[in-house]
Coordinates of N, CA, C and O in Angstrom, one line a residue:
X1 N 0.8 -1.2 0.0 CA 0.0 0.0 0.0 C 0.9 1.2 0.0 O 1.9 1.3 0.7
X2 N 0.3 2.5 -1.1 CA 1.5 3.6 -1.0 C 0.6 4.8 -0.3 O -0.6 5.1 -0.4
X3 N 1.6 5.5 0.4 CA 0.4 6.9 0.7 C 0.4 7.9 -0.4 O 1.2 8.5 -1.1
X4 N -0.8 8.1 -0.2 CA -1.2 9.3 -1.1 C 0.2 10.6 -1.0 O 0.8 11.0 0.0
X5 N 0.4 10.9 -2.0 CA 1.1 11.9 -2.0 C 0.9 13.7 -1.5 O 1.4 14.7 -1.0
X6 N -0.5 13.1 -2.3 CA -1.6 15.0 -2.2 C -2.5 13.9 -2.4 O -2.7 12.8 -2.9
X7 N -3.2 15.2 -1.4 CA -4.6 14.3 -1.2 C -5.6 14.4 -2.5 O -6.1 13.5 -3.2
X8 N -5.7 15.8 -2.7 CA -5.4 16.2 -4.4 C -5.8 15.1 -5.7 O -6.8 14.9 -6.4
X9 N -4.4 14.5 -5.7 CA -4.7 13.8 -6.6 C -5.2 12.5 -6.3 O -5.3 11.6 -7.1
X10 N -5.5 12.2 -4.9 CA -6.2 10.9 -4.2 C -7.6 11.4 -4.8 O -7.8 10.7 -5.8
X11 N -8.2 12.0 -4.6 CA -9.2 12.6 -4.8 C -9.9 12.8 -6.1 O -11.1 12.6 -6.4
X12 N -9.0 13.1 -6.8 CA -9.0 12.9 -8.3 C -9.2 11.2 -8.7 O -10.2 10.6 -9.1
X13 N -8.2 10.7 -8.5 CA -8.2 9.4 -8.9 C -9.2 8.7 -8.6 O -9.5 7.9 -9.3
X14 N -10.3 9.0 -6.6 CA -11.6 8.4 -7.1 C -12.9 8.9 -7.1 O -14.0 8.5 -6.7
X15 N -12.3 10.1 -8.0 CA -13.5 10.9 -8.8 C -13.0 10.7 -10.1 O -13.1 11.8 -10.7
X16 N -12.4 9.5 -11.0 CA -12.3 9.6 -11.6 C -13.2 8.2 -11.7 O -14.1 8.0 -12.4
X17 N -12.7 7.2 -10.8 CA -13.2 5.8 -10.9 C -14.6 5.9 -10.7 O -15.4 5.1 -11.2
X18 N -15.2 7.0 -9.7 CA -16.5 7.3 -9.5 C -17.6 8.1 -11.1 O -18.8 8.4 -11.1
X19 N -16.7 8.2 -12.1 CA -17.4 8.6 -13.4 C -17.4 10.1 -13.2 O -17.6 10.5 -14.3
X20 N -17.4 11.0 -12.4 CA -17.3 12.4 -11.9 C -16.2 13.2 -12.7 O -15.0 12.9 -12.7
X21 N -17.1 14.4 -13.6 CA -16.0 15.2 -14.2 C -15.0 15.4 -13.5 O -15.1 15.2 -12.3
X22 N -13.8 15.8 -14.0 CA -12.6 16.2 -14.2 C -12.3 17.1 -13.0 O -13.4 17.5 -12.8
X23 N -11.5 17.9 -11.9 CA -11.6 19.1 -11.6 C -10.5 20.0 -12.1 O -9.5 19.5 -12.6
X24 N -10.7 21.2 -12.0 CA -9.6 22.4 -12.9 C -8.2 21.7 -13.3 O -7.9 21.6 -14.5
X25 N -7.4 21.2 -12.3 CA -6.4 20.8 -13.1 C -5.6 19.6 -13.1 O -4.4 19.6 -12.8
X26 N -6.3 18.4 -13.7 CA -6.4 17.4 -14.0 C -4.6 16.9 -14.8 O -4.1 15.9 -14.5
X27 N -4.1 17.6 -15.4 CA -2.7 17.3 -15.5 C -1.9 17.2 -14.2 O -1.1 16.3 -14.0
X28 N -2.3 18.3 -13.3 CA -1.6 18.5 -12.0 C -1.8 17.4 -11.1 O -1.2 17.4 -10.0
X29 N -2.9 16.5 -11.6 CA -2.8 15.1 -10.8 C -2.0 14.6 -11.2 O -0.9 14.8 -10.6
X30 N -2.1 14.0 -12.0 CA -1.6 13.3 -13.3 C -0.1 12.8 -12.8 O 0.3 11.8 -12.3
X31 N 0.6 14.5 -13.3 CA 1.8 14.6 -12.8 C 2.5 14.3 -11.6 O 3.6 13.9 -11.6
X32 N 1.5 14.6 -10.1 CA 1.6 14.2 -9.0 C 1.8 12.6 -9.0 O 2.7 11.9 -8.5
X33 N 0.7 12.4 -9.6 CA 0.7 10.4 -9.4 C 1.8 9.6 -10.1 O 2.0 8.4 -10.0
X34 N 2.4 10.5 -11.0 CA 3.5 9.9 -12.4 C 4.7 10.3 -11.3 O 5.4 9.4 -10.9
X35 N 5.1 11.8 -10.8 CA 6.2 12.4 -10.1 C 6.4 12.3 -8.7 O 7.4 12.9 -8.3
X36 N 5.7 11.6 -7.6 CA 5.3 12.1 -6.4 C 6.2 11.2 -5.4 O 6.4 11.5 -4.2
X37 N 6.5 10.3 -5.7 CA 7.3 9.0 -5.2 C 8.7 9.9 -5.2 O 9.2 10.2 -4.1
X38 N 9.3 10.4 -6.8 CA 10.9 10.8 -7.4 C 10.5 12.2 -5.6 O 10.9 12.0 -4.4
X39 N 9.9 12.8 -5.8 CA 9.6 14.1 -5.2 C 9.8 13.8 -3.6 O 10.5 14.5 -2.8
X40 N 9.1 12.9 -3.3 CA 9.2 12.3 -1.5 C 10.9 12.3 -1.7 O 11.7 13.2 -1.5
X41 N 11.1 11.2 -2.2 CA 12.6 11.1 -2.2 C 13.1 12.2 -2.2 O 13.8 12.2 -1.1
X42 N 13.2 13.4 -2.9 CA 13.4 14.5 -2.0 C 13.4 15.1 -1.3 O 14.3 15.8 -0.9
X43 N 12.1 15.3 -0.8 CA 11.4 15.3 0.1 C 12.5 15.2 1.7 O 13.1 16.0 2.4
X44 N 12.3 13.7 1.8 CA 13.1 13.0 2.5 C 14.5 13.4 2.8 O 14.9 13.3 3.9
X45 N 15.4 14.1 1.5 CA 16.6 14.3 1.6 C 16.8 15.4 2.4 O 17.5 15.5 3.5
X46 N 16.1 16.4 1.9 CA 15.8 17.4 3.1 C 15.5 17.6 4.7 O 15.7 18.7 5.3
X47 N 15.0 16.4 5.3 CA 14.3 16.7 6.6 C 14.8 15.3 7.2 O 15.0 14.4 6.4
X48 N 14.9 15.0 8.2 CA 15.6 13.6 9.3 C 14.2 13.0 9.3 O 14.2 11.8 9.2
X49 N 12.9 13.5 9.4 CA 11.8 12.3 9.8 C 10.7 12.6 8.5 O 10.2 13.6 8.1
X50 N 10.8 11.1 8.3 CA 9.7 10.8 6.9 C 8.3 12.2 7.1 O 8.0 12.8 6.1
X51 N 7.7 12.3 8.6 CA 6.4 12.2 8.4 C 6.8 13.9 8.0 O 5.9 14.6 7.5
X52 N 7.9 14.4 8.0 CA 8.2 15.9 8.1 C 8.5 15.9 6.3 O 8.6 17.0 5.8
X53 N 8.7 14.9 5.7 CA 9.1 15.3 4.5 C 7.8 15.2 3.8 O 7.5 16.1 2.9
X54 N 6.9 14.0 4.0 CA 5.5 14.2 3.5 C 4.5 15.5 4.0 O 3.4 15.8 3.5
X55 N 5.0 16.1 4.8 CA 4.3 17.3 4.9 C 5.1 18.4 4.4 O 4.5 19.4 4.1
X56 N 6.4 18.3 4.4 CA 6.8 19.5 3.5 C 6.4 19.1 1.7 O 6.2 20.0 0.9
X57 N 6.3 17.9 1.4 CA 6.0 18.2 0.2 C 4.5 18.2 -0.2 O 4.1 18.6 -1.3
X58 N 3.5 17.8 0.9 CA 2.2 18.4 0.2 C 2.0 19.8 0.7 O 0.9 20.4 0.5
X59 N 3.2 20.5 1.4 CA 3.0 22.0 1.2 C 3.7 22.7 0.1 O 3.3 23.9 -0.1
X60 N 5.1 22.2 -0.7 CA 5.2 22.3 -1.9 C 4.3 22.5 -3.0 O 4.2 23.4 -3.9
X61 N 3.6 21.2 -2.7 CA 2.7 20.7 -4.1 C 1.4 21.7 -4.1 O 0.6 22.0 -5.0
X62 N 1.4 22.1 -2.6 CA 0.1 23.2 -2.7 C 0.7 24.2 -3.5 O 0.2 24.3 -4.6
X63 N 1.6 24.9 -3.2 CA 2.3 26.0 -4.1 C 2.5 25.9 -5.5 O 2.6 26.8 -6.2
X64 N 2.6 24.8 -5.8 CA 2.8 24.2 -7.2 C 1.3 24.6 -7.5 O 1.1 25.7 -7.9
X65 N 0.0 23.7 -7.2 CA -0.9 23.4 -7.8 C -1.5 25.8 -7.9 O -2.2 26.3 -8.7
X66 N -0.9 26.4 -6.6 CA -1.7 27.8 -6.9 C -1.4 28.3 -8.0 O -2.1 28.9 -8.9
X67 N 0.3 28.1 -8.1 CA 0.9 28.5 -9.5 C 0.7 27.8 -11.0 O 1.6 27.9 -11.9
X68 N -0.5 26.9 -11.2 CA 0.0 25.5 -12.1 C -0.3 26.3 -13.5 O -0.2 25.9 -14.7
X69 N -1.0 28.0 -13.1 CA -1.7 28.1 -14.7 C -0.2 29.2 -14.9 O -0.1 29.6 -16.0
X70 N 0.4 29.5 -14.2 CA 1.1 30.7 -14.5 C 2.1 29.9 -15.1 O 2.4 30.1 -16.2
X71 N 2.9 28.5 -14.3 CA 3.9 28.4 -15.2 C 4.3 27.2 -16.4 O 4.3 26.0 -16.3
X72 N 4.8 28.0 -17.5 CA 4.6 28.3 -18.2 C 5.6 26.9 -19.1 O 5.4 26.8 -20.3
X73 N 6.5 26.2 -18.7 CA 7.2 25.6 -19.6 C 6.9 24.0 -18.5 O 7.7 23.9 -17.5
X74 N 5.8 23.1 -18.6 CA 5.6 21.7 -17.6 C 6.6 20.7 -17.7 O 6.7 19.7 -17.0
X75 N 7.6 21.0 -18.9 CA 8.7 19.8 -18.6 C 9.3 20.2 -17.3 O 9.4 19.4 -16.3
X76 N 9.6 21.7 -17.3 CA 10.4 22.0 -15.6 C 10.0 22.0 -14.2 O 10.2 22.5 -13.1
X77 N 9.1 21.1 -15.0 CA 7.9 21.2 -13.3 C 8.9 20.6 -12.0 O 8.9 21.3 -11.0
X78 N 9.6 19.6 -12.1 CA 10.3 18.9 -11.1 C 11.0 20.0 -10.4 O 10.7 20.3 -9.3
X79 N 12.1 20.7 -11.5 CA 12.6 21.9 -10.7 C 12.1 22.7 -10.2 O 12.5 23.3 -9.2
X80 N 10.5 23.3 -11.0 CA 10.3 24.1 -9.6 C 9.5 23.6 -8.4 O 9.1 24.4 -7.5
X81 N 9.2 22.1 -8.4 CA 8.6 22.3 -7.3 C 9.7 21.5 -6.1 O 9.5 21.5 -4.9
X82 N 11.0 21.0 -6.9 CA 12.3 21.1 -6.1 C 12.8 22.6 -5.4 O 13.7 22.7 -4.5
X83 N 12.4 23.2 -5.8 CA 12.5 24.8 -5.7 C 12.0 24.9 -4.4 O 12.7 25.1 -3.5
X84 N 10.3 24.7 -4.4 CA 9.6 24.8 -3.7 C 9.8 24.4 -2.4 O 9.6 25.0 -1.3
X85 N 10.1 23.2 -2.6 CA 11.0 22.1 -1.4 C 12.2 22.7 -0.6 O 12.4 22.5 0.6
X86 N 12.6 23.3 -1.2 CA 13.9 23.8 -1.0 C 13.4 25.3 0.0 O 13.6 25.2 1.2
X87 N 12.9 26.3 -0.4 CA 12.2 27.5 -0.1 C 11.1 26.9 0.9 O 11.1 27.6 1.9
X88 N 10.6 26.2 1.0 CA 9.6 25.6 1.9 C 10.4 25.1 3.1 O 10.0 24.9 4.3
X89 N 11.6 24.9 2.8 CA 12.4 24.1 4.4 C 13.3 25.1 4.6 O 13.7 25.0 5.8
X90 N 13.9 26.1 3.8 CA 14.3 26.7 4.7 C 13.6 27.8 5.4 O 14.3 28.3 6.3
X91 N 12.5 28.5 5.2 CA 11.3 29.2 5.8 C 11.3 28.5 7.2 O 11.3 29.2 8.2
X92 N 11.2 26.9 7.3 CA 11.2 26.4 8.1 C 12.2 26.2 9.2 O 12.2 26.1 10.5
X93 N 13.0 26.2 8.1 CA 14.0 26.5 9.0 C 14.1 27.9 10.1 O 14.1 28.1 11.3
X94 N 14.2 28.8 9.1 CA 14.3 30.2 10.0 C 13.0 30.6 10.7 O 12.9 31.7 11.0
X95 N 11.9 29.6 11.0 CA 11.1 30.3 11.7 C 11.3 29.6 13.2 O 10.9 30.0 14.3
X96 N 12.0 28.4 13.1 CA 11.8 27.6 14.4 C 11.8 28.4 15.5 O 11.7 29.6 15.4
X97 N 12.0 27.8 16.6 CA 11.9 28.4 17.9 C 13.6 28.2 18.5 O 14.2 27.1 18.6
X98 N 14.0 29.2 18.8 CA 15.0 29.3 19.2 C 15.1 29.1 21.1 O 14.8 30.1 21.8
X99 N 15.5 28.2 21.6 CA 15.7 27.9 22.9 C 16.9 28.4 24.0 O 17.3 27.9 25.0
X100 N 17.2 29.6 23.5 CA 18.6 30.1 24.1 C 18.2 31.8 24.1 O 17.7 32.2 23.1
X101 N 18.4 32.4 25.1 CA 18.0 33.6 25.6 C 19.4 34.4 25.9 O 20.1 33.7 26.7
X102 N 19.9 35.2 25.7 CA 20.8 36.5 26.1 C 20.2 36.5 27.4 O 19.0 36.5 27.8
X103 N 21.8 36.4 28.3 CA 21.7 37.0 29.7 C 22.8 37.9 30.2 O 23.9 37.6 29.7
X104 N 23.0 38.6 30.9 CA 24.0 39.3 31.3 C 25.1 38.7 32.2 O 26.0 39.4 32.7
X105 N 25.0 37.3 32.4 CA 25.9 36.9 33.4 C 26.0 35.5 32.5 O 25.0 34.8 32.4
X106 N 27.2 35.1 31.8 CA 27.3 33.4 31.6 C 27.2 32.7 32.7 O 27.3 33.2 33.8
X107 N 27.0 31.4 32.5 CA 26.4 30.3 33.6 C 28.3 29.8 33.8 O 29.0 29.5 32.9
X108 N 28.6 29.8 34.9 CA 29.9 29.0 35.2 C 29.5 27.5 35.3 O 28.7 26.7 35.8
X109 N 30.8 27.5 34.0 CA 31.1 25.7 33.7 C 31.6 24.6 34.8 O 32.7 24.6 35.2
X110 N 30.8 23.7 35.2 CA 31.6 22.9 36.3 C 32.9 22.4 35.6 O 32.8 22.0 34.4
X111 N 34.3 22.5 36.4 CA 35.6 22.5 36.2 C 35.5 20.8 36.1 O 34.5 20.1 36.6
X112 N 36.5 20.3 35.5 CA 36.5 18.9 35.2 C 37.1 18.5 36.1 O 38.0 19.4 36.1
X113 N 37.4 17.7 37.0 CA 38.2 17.5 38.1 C 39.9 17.2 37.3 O 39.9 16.3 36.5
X114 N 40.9 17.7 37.6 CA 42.1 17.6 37.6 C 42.5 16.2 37.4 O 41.6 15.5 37.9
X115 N 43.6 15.5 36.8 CA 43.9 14.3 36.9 C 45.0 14.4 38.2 O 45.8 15.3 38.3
X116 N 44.8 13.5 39.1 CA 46.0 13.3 39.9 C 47.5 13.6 39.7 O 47.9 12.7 38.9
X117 N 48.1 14.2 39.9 CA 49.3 14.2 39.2 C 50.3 12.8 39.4 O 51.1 12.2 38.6
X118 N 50.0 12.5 40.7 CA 50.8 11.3 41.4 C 50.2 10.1 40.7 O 50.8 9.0 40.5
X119 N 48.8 10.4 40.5 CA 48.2 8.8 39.9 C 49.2 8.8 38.3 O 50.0 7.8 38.0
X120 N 48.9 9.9 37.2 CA 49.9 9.9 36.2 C 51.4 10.1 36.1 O 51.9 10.2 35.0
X121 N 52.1 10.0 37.4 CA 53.1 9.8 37.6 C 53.6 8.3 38.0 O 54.8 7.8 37.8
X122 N 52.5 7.7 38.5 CA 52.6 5.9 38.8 C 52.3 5.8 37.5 O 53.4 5.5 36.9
X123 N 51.2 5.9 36.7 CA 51.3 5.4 35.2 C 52.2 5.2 34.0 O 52.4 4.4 33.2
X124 N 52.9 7.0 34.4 CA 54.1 6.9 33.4 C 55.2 5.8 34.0 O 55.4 4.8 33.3
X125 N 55.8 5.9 34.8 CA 56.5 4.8 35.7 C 56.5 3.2 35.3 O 57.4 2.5 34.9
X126 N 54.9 2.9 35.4 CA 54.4 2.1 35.0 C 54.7 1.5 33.6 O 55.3 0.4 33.2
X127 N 54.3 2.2 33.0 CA 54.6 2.3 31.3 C 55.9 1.8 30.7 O 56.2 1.1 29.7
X128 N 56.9 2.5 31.7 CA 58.1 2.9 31.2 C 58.7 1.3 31.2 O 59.2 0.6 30.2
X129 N 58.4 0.9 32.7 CA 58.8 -0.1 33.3 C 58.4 -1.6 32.1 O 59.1 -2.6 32.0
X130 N 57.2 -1.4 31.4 CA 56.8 -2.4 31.2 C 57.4 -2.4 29.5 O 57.4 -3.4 28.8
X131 N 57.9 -1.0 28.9 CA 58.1 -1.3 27.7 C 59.8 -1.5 27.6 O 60.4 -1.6 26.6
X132 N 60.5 -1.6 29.0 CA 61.8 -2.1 29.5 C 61.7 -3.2 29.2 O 62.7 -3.5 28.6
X133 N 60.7 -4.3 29.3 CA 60.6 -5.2 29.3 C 60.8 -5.6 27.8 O 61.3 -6.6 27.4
X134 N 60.4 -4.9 27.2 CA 60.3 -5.5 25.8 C 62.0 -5.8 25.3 O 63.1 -5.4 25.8
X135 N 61.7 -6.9 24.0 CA 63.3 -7.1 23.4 C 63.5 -5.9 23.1 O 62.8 -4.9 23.3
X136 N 65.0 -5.8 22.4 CA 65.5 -4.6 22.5 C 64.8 -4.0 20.9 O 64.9 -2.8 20.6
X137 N 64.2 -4.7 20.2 CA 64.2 -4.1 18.8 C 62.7 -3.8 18.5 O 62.2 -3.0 17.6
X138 N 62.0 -4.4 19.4 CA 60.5 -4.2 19.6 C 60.8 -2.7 20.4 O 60.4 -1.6 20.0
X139 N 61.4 -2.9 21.5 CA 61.6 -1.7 22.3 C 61.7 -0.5 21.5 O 61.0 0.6 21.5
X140 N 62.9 -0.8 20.4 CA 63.5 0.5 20.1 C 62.3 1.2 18.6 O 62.6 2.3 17.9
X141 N 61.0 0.2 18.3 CA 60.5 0.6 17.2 C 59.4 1.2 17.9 O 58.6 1.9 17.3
X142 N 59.1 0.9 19.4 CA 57.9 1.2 20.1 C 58.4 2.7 20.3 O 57.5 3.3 19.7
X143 N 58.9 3.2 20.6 CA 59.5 4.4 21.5 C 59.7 5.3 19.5 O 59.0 6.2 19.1
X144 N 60.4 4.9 19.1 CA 60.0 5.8 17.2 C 58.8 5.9 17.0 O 58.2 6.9 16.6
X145 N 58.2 4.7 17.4 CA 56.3 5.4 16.6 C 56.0 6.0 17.4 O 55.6 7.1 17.1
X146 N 56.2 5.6 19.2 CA 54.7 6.1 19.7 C 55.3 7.6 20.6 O 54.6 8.6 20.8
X147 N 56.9 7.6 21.1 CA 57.1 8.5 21.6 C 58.2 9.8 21.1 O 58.3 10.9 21.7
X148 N 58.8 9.5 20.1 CA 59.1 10.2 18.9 C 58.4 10.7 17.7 O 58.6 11.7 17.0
X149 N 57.3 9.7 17.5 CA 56.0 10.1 17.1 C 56.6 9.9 15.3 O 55.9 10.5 14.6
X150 N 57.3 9.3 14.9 CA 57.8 8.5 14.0 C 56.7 7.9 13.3 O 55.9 7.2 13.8
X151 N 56.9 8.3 11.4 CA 55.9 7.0 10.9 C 56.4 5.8 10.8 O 57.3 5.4 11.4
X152 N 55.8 5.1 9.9 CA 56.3 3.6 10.0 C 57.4 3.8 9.1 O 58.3 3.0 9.4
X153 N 57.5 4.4 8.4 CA 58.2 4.2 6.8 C 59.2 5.2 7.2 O 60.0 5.5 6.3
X154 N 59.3 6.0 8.4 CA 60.2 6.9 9.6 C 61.2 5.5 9.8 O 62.2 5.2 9.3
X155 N 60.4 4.9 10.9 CA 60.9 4.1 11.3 C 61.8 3.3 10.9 O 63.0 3.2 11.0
X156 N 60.8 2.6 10.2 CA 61.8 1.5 9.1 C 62.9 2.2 8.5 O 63.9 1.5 8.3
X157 N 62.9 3.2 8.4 CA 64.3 3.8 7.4 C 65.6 4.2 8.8 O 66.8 4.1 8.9
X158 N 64.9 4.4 9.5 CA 65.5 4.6 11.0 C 67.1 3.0 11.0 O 68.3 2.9 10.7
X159 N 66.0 2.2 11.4 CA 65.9 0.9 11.5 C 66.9 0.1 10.8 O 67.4 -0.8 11.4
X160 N 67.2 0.2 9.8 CA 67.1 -0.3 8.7 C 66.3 -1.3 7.9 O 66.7 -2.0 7.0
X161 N 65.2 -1.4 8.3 CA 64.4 -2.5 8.0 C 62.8 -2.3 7.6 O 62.2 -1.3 7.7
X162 N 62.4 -3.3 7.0 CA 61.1 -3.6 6.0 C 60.0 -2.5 6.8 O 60.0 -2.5 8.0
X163 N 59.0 -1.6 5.9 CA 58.0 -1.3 6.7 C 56.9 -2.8 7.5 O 56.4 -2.6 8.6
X164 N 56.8 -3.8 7.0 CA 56.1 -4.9 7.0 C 56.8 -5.5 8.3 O 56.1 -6.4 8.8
X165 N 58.0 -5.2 8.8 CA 58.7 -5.7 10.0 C 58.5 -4.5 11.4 O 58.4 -4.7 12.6
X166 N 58.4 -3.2 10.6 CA 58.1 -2.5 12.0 C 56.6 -2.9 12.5 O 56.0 -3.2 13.6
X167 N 56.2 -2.8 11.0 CA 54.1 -3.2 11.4 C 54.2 -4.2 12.3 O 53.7 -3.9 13.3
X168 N 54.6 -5.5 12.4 CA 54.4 -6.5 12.6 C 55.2 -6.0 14.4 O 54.5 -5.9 15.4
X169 N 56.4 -5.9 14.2 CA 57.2 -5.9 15.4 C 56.2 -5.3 16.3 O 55.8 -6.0 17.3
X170 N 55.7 -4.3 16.2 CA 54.7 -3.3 16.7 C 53.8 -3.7 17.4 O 53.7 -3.4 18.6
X171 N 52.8 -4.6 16.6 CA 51.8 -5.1 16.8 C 51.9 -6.2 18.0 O 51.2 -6.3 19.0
X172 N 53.0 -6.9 17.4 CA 53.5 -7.6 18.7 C 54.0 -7.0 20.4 O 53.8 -7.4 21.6
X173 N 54.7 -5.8 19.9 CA 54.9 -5.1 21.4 C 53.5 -4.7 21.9 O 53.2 -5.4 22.9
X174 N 52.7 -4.1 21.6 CA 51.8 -3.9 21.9 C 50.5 -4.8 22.7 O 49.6 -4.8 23.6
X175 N 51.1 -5.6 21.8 CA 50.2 -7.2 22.7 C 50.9 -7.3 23.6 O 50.2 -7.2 24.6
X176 N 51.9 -7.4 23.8 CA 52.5 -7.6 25.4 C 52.5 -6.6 26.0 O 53.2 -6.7 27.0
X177 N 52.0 -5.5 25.8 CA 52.0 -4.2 26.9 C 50.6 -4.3 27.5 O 50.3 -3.9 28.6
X178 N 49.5 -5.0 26.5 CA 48.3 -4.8 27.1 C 48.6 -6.2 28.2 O 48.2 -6.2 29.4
X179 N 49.1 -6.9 27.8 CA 49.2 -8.1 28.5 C 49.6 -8.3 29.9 O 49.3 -9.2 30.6
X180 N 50.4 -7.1 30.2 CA 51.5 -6.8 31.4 C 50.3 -6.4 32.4 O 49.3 -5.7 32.4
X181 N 51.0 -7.4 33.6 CA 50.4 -7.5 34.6 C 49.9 -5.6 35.7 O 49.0 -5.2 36.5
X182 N 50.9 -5.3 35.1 CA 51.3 -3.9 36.0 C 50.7 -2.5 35.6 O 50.7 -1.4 36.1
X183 N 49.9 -3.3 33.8 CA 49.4 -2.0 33.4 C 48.2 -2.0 33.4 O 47.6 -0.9 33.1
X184 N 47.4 -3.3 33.8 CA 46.3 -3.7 34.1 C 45.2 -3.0 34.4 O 44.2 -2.8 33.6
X185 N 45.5 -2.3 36.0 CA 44.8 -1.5 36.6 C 44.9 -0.3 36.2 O 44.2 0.4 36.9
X186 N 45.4 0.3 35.4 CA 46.0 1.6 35.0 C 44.7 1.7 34.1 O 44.5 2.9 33.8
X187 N 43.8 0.8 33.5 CA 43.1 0.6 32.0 C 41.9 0.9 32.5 O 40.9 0.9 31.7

């Protein structure tokens, strides 16, 4: 089941099945029931919730249908009632309600509490101690990337060796740092 797009051309379509003349602008269904699907999809692209895009476009399509005798070239119908879509949401946009009021005194920010200095002093410690542990060549590619700040292809040329061996060496130090008993609690 699809929803009507305008009610418009719902209306049409069963006054039409009902045998009941035509009303004034019978293309302007037409076109609705042929275009109105491509149009939601725009519709939609415009606004975060479906039900806000089906109502921005049968308030499009109303502006389409006041203008339908004035304009003047109907292949470009799409664009202007993409127009319309367009001019219809942002209207909407600038009329919303704005939730923030001018006051003469800013609100004081609660302060984030400080990190311990002594607890990030056990950490670095911590740290230091556990990447001591590493072999010497894992060690010395850990300390280029991560505290020299070295890329890989830094490194490796450092090194003398493959980027494919610092990646690897790396990945491996790393596993054993999370692994260490000492850094555990630190996480």
């Amino acid at each position: 089941m699809t929803t009507p797009v305008c009610t418009g051309a719902s209306r049409v379509a069963s006054a039409t099945a009902a045998g009941l003349p035509h009303p004034p602008y019978a293309s302007f269904s037409s076109y609705v029931r042929a275009r109105g699907p491509v149009l939601l999809r725009t519709a939609r692209s415009l606004t975060a919730n479906p039900c806000d895009a089906e109502d921005l476009l049968q308030t499009a399509l109303a502006k389409t249908y006041v203008a339908w005798e004035r304009i003047e070239d109907h292949r470009a119908l799409d664009g202007y009632v993409r127009r319309a879509l367009v001019n219809t949401r942002t209207s909407q946009w600038r009329k919303r309600k704005i939730d923030e009021y001018a006051c003469e005194e800013l609100p004081e920010r609660e302060a984030a509490p400080a990190p311990d200095p002594a607890e990030q002093q056990a950490l670095h410690d911590a740290m230091w101690r556990a990447v001591l542990k590493l072999p010497d060549r894992q060690r010395a590619m850990v300390v280029l990337r991560y505290y020299e700040d070295l890329s890989e292809a830094q490194t490796a040329e450092v090194l003398g060796v493959s980027i494919g061996t610092v990646k690897s060496a790396v990945s491996r130090a790393l596993g054993k740092l999370r692994e260490d008993p000492e850094l555990t609690p630190a996480r």
